[in-house]
């Protein structure tokens, strides 16, 4: 199920990534087409503006005889722009006076007229084989005409995903510098109209489908999206999908023995020797921790799995501790957490008694319960605690001060130890200061005749303060982290007495 959901997440990431790539490619195609059209048009507008400026002083001369002075003037104006090939005066269809010093017939589709006109001519006699863009300013049969090279336009008509062209009248100029008749119906092109002159530019994208282009230009994008999708799916499976699926796995994990005991040493801070351990559950599967106890203990409580969980844990504790008994001090404290609200505790009670019997007299099994609703005088759990005490087990009230046990019924609970919660220990200031809360908890324990264990002792200063107040039994990272059974064995042999 988790794998399936993670695959779904990966698929979603892949689809979203692909959609973004597709949109980007489509937009970049459109963006490039519009950029190309703009480039061609701005070049054409500039050429034609230069052409108009060159022609304007000559319009009055149209129709006048072609003298050497007039030819000289035509040549002079032609030199205004490098792209002007020639300036011609025409009469009817004949260029009778020209900067190129030739006279010739103007080809189709040129027709003399009374206005400003643009033509694409496949060629004119002075430059055979080279198309020209002709710009004529006419007044009736006569007029001035500038012929412009198409080369600077054509150079701008291609981009790697499409082509552009220029159209005026019934002719089009293509990027291979050919002039053709405009096809009657022309699909697949986008038109861009000039606001200044009578021509338009068209663009045509390669008609490959976007997906094909996408694969050509965006292969690596796809590969990257695929990898991201796989990574996303894996991360989801590893981190996000774990908690909801845990409940289904926890029962299985208990059966398979994946819930194992770790042992955190409880130290005698006065002697620096190990006084005992607290058993802390860990969920280890395939060599790594699946979830922390705060998560899976709450889950087990919610699903009524605490009894089976604690029972498997206790059987592992027996097999872990029994071989170590010859390493242990005369009296060895073994704290076992118990939270079994609402479950049938009879088998567990028997297991606890058996554990004590099997471990022998040196080992004191101390059941740790937290202040919570079921741990009130007269409840089923408290009855069990009473019976366990009669069997020689001891009871500690865990996390004292964080729950809601009233002082009144604290004195009526069957207790031997009070565990000062790590929250209060963390709040401890330096050795001199007044630490009211801790001090009063310690005083209260004394008055009730209870021994105190401080947990979460992390610093030398905290340890010193507590010892100064008579709290010898201490637990925390200052002394040791919770240890696996093997690490505990090593600790007892090498490290346990060195503090
Ligand atoms: P807890 O019974 O109060 O256990 C002490 C917790 O404090 C442990 O967390 C321990 O690793 C942590 N601790 C120890 N020394 C230090 C320290 O110096 N500083 C700090 N900040 N923390 C320290 P862990 O193992 O994560 O267990 C969390 C809680 O889960 C336990 O709190 C206990 O309520 C519950 N739990 C763990 N194992 C069992 C179990 O077998 N049965 C039951 N019923 N509850 C368990
Ligand atoms: Ca505890
Ligand atoms: Ca605690």
Coordinates of C-alpha atoms and ligand atoms in Angstrom, one line a residue:
X1 CA 0.0 0.0 0.0
X2 CA 2.8 2.4 1.0
X3 CA 4.7 1.5 -2.2
X4 CA 1.6 2.0 -4.2
X5 CA 0.9 5.5 -2.7
X6 CA 4.6 6.4 -3.2
X7 CA 4.4 5.3 -6.8
X8 CA 1.3 7.5 -7.2
X9 CA 3.2 10.4 -5.7
X10 CA 6.1 9.8 -8.1
X11 CA 3.7 9.6 -11.0
X12 CA 2.1 12.9 -10.0
X13 CA 5.5 14.6 -9.7
X14 CA 6.5 13.2 -13.1
X15 CA 3.2 14.4 -14.8
X16 CA 3.4 17.8 -13.2
X17 CA 7.1 18.2 -14.3
X18 CA 6.3 17.0 -17.8
X19 CA 3.3 19.4 -18.0
X20 CA 5.6 22.3 -17.0
X21 CA 8.2 21.3 -19.6
X22 CA 5.5 21.1 -22.3
X23 CA 4.1 24.5 -21.4
X24 CA 7.6 25.9 -21.3
X25 CA 8.5 24.5 -24.7
X26 CA 5.2 25.6 -26.3
X27 CA 5.7 29.1 -24.8
X28 CA 9.3 29.2 -25.9
X29 CA 8.3 28.3 -29.4
X30 CA 5.8 31.2 -29.5
X31 CA 8.3 33.5 -27.8
X32 CA 10.9 32.7 -30.3
X33 CA 8.5 33.2 -33.3
X34 CA 7.5 36.6 -32.0
X35 CA 11.1 37.6 -31.3
X36 CA 12.1 36.6 -34.9
X37 CA 9.1 38.5 -36.4
X38 CA 10.0 41.6 -34.4
X39 CA 13.7 41.4 -35.6
X40 CA 12.7 41.1 -39.2
X41 CA 10.2 43.9 -39.0
X42 CA 12.5 46.3 -37.2
X43 CA 15.1 45.7 -39.8
X44 CA 12.6 46.2 -42.7
X45 CA 11.2 49.3 -41.1
X46 CA 14.7 50.8 -40.8
X47 CA 15.6 49.9 -44.4
X48 CA 12.3 51.4 -45.7
X49 CA 12.7 54.6 -43.6
X50 CA 16.2 55.1 -45.0
X51 CA 14.8 54.4 -48.5
X52 CA 12.1 57.0 -48.0
X53 CA 14.5 59.6 -46.8
X54 CA 16.7 59.0 -49.8
X55 CA 13.7 59.3 -52.2
X56 CA 12.0 62.3 -50.8
X57 CA 14.3 65.0 -52.3
X58 CA 13.9 63.3 -55.7
X59 CA 10.1 63.1 -56.0
X60 CA 10.0 66.5 -57.8
X61 CA 12.5 65.2 -60.4
X62 CA 10.3 62.2 -61.5
X63 CA 9.5 62.6 -65.2
X64 CA 12.3 65.1 -65.8
X65 CA 14.9 64.3 -68.5
X66 CA 17.8 62.2 -67.3
X67 CA 20.8 64.5 -67.2
X68 CA 24.3 63.8 -65.9
X69 CA 23.5 66.1 -63.0
X70 CA 20.3 64.2 -62.2
X71 CA 22.2 60.9 -62.4
X72 CA 24.8 62.3 -60.1
X73 CA 22.1 63.3 -57.6
X74 CA 20.6 59.8 -57.7
X75 CA 24.0 58.3 -57.0
X76 CA 24.5 60.8 -54.2
X77 CA 21.2 59.8 -52.5
X78 CA 21.9 56.1 -53.0
X79 CA 25.0 56.4 -50.9
X80 CA 22.9 57.3 -47.9
X81 CA 22.5 53.7 -47.0
X82 CA 24.6 50.6 -47.8
X83 CA 21.5 48.6 -48.3
X84 CA 20.1 50.7 -51.1
X85 CA 21.1 49.0 -54.4
X86 CA 19.8 51.6 -56.7
X87 CA 17.6 54.7 -57.1
X88 CA 15.6 54.9 -60.3
X89 CA 13.3 57.4 -61.9
X90 CA 10.6 55.6 -63.9
X91 CA 8.1 56.5 -66.6
X92 CA 5.4 53.9 -67.1
X93 CA 7.2 50.6 -66.7
X94 CA 10.6 51.8 -67.7
X95 CA 13.3 53.0 -65.4
X96 CA 14.7 55.7 -67.6
X97 CA 17.2 57.3 -65.3
X98 CA 19.1 55.3 -62.7
X99 CA 22.0 55.5 -60.2
X100 CA 23.3 52.3 -61.9
X101 CA 23.5 54.3 -65.2
X102 CA 21.3 51.7 -66.9
X103 CA 17.8 51.9 -68.3
X104 CA 15.6 48.9 -68.1
X105 CA 12.1 47.6 -68.0
X106 CA 10.6 47.0 -64.5
X107 CA 9.2 43.5 -64.2
X108 CA 5.9 42.2 -62.9
X109 CA 4.2 42.8 -60.5
X110 CA 5.3 46.5 -60.7
X111 CA 2.5 48.8 -62.0
X112 CA 2.9 52.6 -62.0
X113 CA 0.5 54.3 -59.7
X114 CA -0.3 57.4 -57.8
X115 CA 0.8 56.3 -54.4
X116 CA 3.5 54.8 -52.3
X117 CA 4.0 51.2 -53.1
X118 CA 6.1 48.2 -52.1
X119 CA 7.0 45.3 -54.3
X120 CA 9.0 42.2 -54.1
X121 CA 10.6 41.7 -57.4
X122 CA 12.3 38.3 -58.2
X123 CA 15.1 40.3 -60.0
X124 CA 15.8 43.4 -62.0
X125 CA 18.2 43.7 -65.0
X126 CA 21.1 45.4 -63.2
X127 CA 21.3 42.5 -60.7
X128 CA 20.0 39.3 -62.4
X129 CA 19.1 36.5 -60.0
X130 CA 18.9 38.6 -56.9
X131 CA 15.5 39.5 -55.5
X132 CA 14.9 43.1 -54.4
X133 CA 12.5 44.9 -52.3
X134 CA 11.3 47.9 -54.3
X135 CA 9.8 51.0 -52.8
X136 CA 8.2 53.4 -55.2
X137 CA 6.8 56.9 -54.6
X138 CA 4.7 57.6 -57.6
X139 CA 2.7 60.5 -59.0
X140 CA 0.7 59.0 -61.9
X141 CA 2.8 57.4 -64.6
X142 CA 6.2 58.6 -63.3
X143 CA 7.9 58.3 -59.9
X144 CA 11.0 57.4 -57.9
X145 CA 11.9 53.9 -56.9
X146 CA 14.5 52.6 -54.5
X147 CA 15.6 49.0 -54.8
X148 CA 16.8 47.4 -51.6
X149 CA 18.8 44.2 -51.1
X150 CA 16.8 41.5 -49.3
X151 CA 19.9 39.9 -47.8
X152 CA 19.8 41.8 -44.5
X153 CA 16.2 40.7 -44.0
X154 CA 16.7 37.1 -45.0
X155 CA 19.5 36.7 -42.6
X156 CA 17.1 37.3 -39.7
X157 CA 14.4 34.9 -40.9
X158 CA 15.4 31.7 -39.3
X159 CA 15.5 30.4 -35.7
X160 CA 16.1 26.8 -34.7
X161 CA 12.5 26.0 -34.3
X162 CA 11.0 27.8 -37.3
X163 CA 11.2 30.2 -40.1
X164 CA 9.8 33.7 -41.0
X165 CA 9.1 35.4 -44.3
X166 CA 8.0 38.8 -45.6
X167 CA 4.9 39.5 -47.6
X168 CA 3.9 42.5 -49.6
X169 CA 1.1 42.5 -52.3
X170 CA 0.9 39.1 -53.9
X171 CA 4.5 38.1 -53.3
X172 CA 6.4 36.6 -50.4
X173 CA 10.1 36.6 -49.6
X174 CA 11.3 33.3 -48.1
X175 CA 14.3 32.6 -45.9
X176 CA 16.2 31.0 -48.8
X177 CA 16.0 34.4 -50.6
X178 CA 13.4 33.4 -53.1
X179 CA 10.4 35.5 -54.1
X180 CA 7.3 33.5 -54.7
X181 CA 3.6 34.1 -55.4
X182 CA 1.6 34.1 -52.2
X183 CA -0.2 30.8 -51.9
X184 CA -4.0 31.3 -51.9
X185 CA -4.7 29.5 -48.6
X186 CA -1.8 29.2 -46.3
X187 CA -2.2 27.3 -43.1
X188 CA 0.1 27.1 -40.1
X189 CA 1.5 30.6 -40.4
X190 CA 1.2 33.5 -38.0
X191 CA 1.0 37.0 -39.4
X192 CA 2.6 40.1 -37.9
X193 CA 1.6 43.4 -39.5
X194 CA 3.9 46.4 -39.8
X195 CA 2.4 49.6 -38.5
X196 CA 4.6 51.8 -40.7
X197 CA 4.7 50.3 -44.2
X198 CA 2.6 48.1 -46.3
X199 CA 4.0 44.7 -45.6
X200 CA 3.7 42.0 -43.1
X201 CA 5.9 39.3 -41.7
X202 CA 4.8 35.7 -41.2
X203 CA 6.2 33.0 -39.0
X204 CA 5.9 29.4 -39.3
X205 CA 6.9 27.0 -36.6
X206 CA 8.2 23.5 -37.5
X207 CA 5.0 21.5 -37.5
X208 CA 6.5 18.8 -35.4
X209 CA 4.1 18.1 -32.4
X210 CA 5.2 19.8 -29.2
X211 CA 5.9 16.4 -27.7
X212 CA 8.4 15.5 -30.4
X213 CA 10.2 18.9 -30.1
X214 CA 10.1 18.5 -26.4
X215 CA 11.9 15.2 -26.6
X216 CA 14.5 16.7 -28.9
X217 CA 15.2 19.9 -26.9
X218 CA 14.2 18.7 -23.4
X219 CA 15.5 15.1 -23.1
X220 CA 17.5 16.0 -20.0
X221 CA 14.6 17.8 -18.5
X222 CA 12.6 14.6 -18.7
X223 CA 15.4 12.5 -17.3
X224 CA 15.7 15.0 -14.4
X225 CA 11.9 15.1 -13.8
X226 CA 12.0 11.3 -13.8
X227 CA 14.8 11.3 -11.2
X228 CA 13.0 13.9 -9.1
X229 CA 9.8 11.9 -9.2
X230 CA 11.7 8.8 -8.1
X231 CA 13.4 10.7 -5.3
X232 CA 10.0 12.3 -4.3
X233 CA 8.3 8.9 -4.2
X234 CA 11.1 7.4 -2.1
X235 CA 11.2 10.3 0.3
X236 CA 7.4 10.1 0.7
X237 CA 7.6 6.4 1.4
X238 CA 10.5 6.9 3.8
X239 CA 9.2 9.8 5.8
X240 CA 5.7 11.0 5.1
X241 CA 3.9 7.7 4.6
X242 CA 5.4 6.0 7.6
X243 CA 3.2 7.2 10.5
X244 CA -0.3 6.4 9.1
X245 CA 0.9 3.0 7.9
X246 CA 2.6 2.2 11.3
X247 CA -0.6 1.0 13.0
X248 CA -0.9 -1.8 10.5
X249 CA 2.7 -2.8 10.9
X250 CA 3.1 -2.5 14.7
X251 CA 1.2 -5.7 15.5
X252 CA 3.3 -7.5 12.9
X253 CA 6.5 -5.9 14.3
X254 CA 5.6 -7.1 17.8
X255 CA 5.1 -10.7 16.5
X256 CA 8.3 -10.6 14.6
X257 CA 10.3 -9.4 17.6
X258 CA 11.2 -6.1 16.1
X259 CA 10.4 -4.3 19.3
X260 CA 13.6 -4.7 21.4
X261 CA 14.7 -3.5 24.7
X262 CA 17.4 -0.8 25.1
X263 CA 18.9 -0.2 28.5
X264 CA 19.7 3.2 30.0
X265 CA 22.0 3.0 33.0
X266 CA 20.7 4.4 36.3
X267 CA 23.8 5.5 38.1
X268 CA 24.8 6.0 41.7
X269 CA 26.2 9.5 41.3
X270 CA 28.0 9.2 44.6
X271 CA 30.1 6.2 43.7
X272 CA 29.9 6.6 39.9
X273 CA 28.8 2.9 39.6
X274 CA 26.0 1.5 37.7
X275 CA 23.0 1.0 40.0
X276 CA 20.7 -0.5 37.4
X277 CA 19.0 0.2 34.1
X278 CA 15.7 1.4 32.7
X279 CA 14.3 -0.7 29.9
X280 CA 13.3 1.5 26.9
X281 CA 11.6 0.0 23.9
X282 CA 13.0 0.5 20.4
X283 CA 11.5 -0.5 17.1
X284 CA 14.3 -1.8 14.9
X285 CA 13.8 -3.4 11.5
X286 CA 16.5 -4.2 9.0
X287 CA 19.1 -2.6 11.2
X288 CA 17.4 0.8 11.4
X289 CA 15.0 2.5 13.8
X290 CA 11.5 2.6 12.3
X291 CA 10.0 5.1 14.7
X292 CA 10.7 6.6 18.1
X293 CA 9.0 5.2 21.2
X294 CA 7.0 8.4 21.7
X295 CA 5.2 7.6 18.4
X296 CA 4.8 3.8 18.6
X297 CA 4.0 3.6 22.3
X298 CA 1.2 6.0 21.8
X299 CA 0.0 4.0 18.8
X300 CA 0.2 0.7 20.8
X301 CA -1.8 2.3 23.6
X302 CA -4.4 3.5 21.2
X303 CA -4.7 0.1 19.6
X304 CA -4.6 -2.0 22.8
X305 CA -1.3 -3.5 21.9
X306 CA 0.7 -2.5 25.0
X307 CA 0.3 -5.9 26.7
X308 CA 1.6 -7.9 23.8
X309 CA 4.4 -5.3 23.3
X310 CA 5.5 -5.3 26.9
X311 CA 5.3 -9.1 27.1
X312 CA 7.7 -9.6 24.1
X313 CA 9.9 -6.9 25.5
X314 CA 10.1 -8.7 28.9
X315 CA 11.0 -12.0 27.3
X316 CA 13.9 -10.3 25.5
X317 CA 14.9 -8.6 28.8
X318 CA 15.2 -12.0 30.5
X319 CA 17.4 -13.4 27.7
X320 CA 19.5 -10.2 27.6
X321 CA 20.0 -9.8 31.4
X322 CA 20.3 -13.4 32.5
X323 CA 23.8 -14.0 31.0
X324 CA 25.0 -10.8 32.5
X325 CA 23.9 -11.4 36.1
X326 CA 27.5 -12.4 37.2
X327 CA 28.6 -8.9 36.1
X328 CA 26.0 -7.1 38.1
X329 CA 26.3 -5.5 41.5
X330 CA 24.7 -7.0 44.6
X331 CA 21.5 -5.1 44.1
X332 CA 20.6 -4.3 40.5
X333 CA 17.7 -2.0 39.7
X334 CA 15.7 -3.0 36.5
X335 CA 13.1 -0.4 35.6
X336 CA 10.3 -1.5 33.3
X337 CA 7.7 1.0 32.0
X338 CA 4.1 0.0 32.2
X339 CA 1.2 1.7 30.5
X340 CA -1.6 -0.7 30.0
X341 CA -4.9 1.3 30.4
X342 CA -7.9 -0.7 29.5
X343 CA -6.2 -3.9 28.6
X344 CA -6.3 -7.3 30.4
X345 CA -3.2 -7.3 32.6
X346 CA -3.4 -10.7 34.1
X347 CA -0.9 -12.4 31.8
X348 CA 1.4 -9.4 32.0
X349 CA 1.2 -9.6 35.8
X350 CA 2.3 -13.3 35.7
X351 CA 5.1 -12.4 33.3
X352 CA 6.4 -9.7 35.6
X353 CA 6.4 -12.1 38.5
X354 CA 8.1 -14.8 36.4
X355 CA 10.7 -12.3 35.2
X356 CA 11.6 -11.4 38.8
X357 CA 11.8 -15.1 39.8
X358 CA 13.9 -16.0 36.8
X359 CA 16.4 -13.2 37.3
X360 CA 17.0 -14.0 40.9
X361 CA 17.2 -12.1 44.1
X362 CA 19.9 -9.7 43.1
X363 CA 17.7 -8.0 40.5
X364 CA 15.0 -5.6 41.7
X365 CA 12.3 -5.3 39.1
X366 CA 10.8 -1.8 39.4
X367 CA 7.7 -1.1 37.5
X368 CA 7.5 2.5 36.3
X369 CA 4.0 4.0 35.9
X370 CA 3.1 7.5 35.0
X371 CA 0.6 9.7 36.8
X372 CA -2.5 9.1 34.7
X373 CA -6.2 8.4 35.1
X374 CA -5.9 4.6 35.5
X375 CA -3.3 5.0 38.2
X376 CA -5.6 6.2 41.0
X377 CA -6.3 4.3 44.2
X378 CA -8.8 1.5 43.7
X379 CA -8.2 1.1 39.9
X380 CA -7.4 -2.2 38.3
X381 CA -3.8 -1.1 37.6
X382 CA -3.2 0.0 41.2
X383 CA -4.6 -3.3 42.5
X384 CA -2.1 -5.1 40.2
X385 CA 0.7 -2.9 41.5
X386 CA -0.2 -3.8 45.1
X387 CA -0.1 -7.5 44.2
X388 CA 3.2 -7.1 42.5
X389 CA 4.7 -5.4 45.5
X390 CA 3.6 -8.3 47.6
X391 CA 5.6 -10.5 45.2
X392 CA 8.7 -8.4 45.9
X393 CA 8.6 -6.0 42.9
X394 CA 8.8 -2.3 43.4
X395 CA 6.9 0.6 41.9
X396 CA 8.2 4.0 40.6
X397 CA 6.0 7.0 39.7
X398 CA 7.4 8.2 36.4
X399 CA 7.5 11.7 35.1
X400 CA 6.4 13.0 38.5
X401 CA 5.0 16.6 38.3
X402 CA 3.9 16.5 34.7
X403 CA 0.6 14.6 35.2
X404 CA -2.4 15.2 37.4
X405 CA -1.9 13.0 40.4
X406 CA -3.2 14.9 43.4
X407 CA -1.0 15.0 46.4
X408 CA -3.9 13.5 48.4
X409 CA -3.9 10.2 46.5
X410 CA -0.1 10.2 45.9
X411 CA 0.3 9.1 49.5
X412 CA -2.2 6.3 49.0
X413 CA -0.5 4.8 45.9
X414 CA 1.7 1.8 46.4
X415 CA 5.1 3.5 45.6
X416 CA 8.8 3.0 46.3
X417 CA 10.3 5.6 44.0
X418 CA 9.6 9.0 42.5
X419 CA 11.2 9.8 39.2
X420 CA 11.8 13.5 38.8
X421 CA 10.9 14.3 35.2
X422 CA 13.7 15.5 32.9
X423 CA 11.7 18.7 32.3
X424 CA 12.5 19.8 35.9
X425 CA 16.1 18.6 35.7
X426 CA 16.6 20.6 32.5
X427 CA 15.4 23.7 34.3
X428 CA 18.0 23.4 37.0
X429 CA 20.2 26.5 37.3
X430 CA 23.7 26.6 38.8
X431 CA 24.7 25.1 42.1
X432 CA 23.9 28.2 44.1
X433 CA 20.5 29.1 42.9
X434 CA 17.2 28.2 44.4
X435 CA 15.5 25.6 42.3
X436 CA 12.2 25.6 44.0
X437 CA 10.4 22.9 42.0
X438 CA 13.1 20.3 42.2
X439 CA 13.8 21.1 45.8
X440 CA 10.1 20.7 46.7
X441 CA 9.7 17.4 44.8
X442 CA 12.8 16.0 46.6
X443 CA 11.4 17.2 49.9
X444 CA 8.0 15.7 49.2
X445 CA 9.5 12.4 48.3
X446 CA 11.4 12.4 51.5
X447 CA 8.3 13.1 53.5
X448 CA 6.4 10.3 51.8
X449 CA 9.4 7.9 52.4
X450 CA 10.1 7.5 48.7
X451 CA 13.5 7.2 47.0
X452 CA 14.2 9.6 44.2
X453 CA 15.6 9.0 40.8
X454 CA 16.4 12.0 38.6
X455 CA 16.1 11.5 34.9
X456 CA 17.4 13.6 32.0
X457 CA 20.6 14.5 33.8
X458 CA 22.8 16.0 31.1
X459 CA 25.4 18.1 32.7
X460 CA 27.9 17.9 35.5
X461 CA 26.3 20.9 37.1
X462 CA 22.8 19.2 37.2
X463 CA 24.4 16.0 38.6
X464 CA 26.2 18.0 41.3
X465 CA 23.2 20.0 42.3
X466 CA 21.0 16.8 42.6
X467 CA 23.7 15.0 44.6
X468 CA 24.0 18.0 46.9
X469 CA 20.3 17.5 47.6
X470 CA 20.8 13.9 48.3
X471 CA 19.6 12.5 45.0
X472 CA 22.1 9.8 44.3
X473 CA 20.2 7.8 41.7
X474 CA 20.6 9.5 38.4
X475 CA 19.9 8.7 34.7
X476 CA 20.7 10.8 31.7
X477 CA 23.1 11.5 28.8
X478 CA 25.6 12.8 31.4
X479 CA 26.1 9.2 32.3
X480 CA 24.9 7.2 29.3
X481 CA 22.5 7.0 26.4
X482 CA 20.1 4.1 26.2
X483 CA 22.2 1.1 25.1
X484 CA 21.6 -2.0 23.1
X485 CA 22.0 -5.3 25.0
X486 CA 25.4 -5.8 23.5
X487 CA 26.5 -2.2 24.3
X488 CA 25.2 -2.7 27.8
X489 CA 27.4 -5.8 28.3
X490 CA 30.4 -3.8 27.0
X491 CA 29.5 -0.9 29.3
X492 CA 29.2 -3.1 32.3
X493 CA 32.6 -4.6 31.6
X494 CA 34.6 -1.5 30.6
X495 CA 32.7 1.7 31.3
X496 CA 30.3 1.3 34.1
X497 CA 32.6 2.1 37.0
X498 CA 34.8 4.7 35.5
X499 CA 32.8 7.8 36.4
Ligands
LIG1 P1 10.5 7.9 29.9 O1 10.0 6.7 30.5 O2 10.5 9.2 30.6 O3 12.0 7.6 29.4 C1 13.0 8.4 29.4 C2 13.3 9.1 28.1 O4 14.2 10.1 28.3 C3 13.8 8.1 27.1 O5 13.3 8.5 25.8 C4 15.3 8.4 27.1 O6 15.9 8.1 26.0 C5 15.2 9.9 27.4 N1 16.5 10.4 28.0 C6 17.3 9.7 28.7 N2 18.3 10.5 29.2 C7 18.1 11.7 28.7 C8 18.7 13.0 28.8 O7 19.8 13.2 29.4 N3 18.2 14.1 28.1 C9 17.0 13.9 27.4 N4 16.5 15.0 26.8 N5 16.3 12.8 27.3 C10 16.9 11.7 27.9 P2 12.7 7.4 24.9 O8 13.5 6.2 24.9 O9 12.5 8.1 23.6 O10 11.3 7.1 25.5 C11 10.3 8.0 25.5 C12 9.2 7.6 26.3 O11 8.5 6.4 25.7 C13 9.6 7.1 27.6 O12 9.7 8.1 28.5 C14 8.4 6.2 28.0 O13 7.3 7.1 28.4 C15 8.0 5.6 26.7 N6 8.5 4.3 26.6 C16 9.7 3.9 26.1 N7 9.8 2.5 26.2 C17 8.6 2.1 26.8 C18 8.1 0.8 27.2 O14 8.7 -0.2 27.1 N8 6.9 0.8 27.7 C19 6.1 1.9 27.9 N9 5.0 1.8 28.5 N10 6.6 3.1 27.6 C20 7.8 3.2 27.0
LIG2 CA1 10.2 5.6 32.4
LIG3 CA1 10.2 9.7 32.7

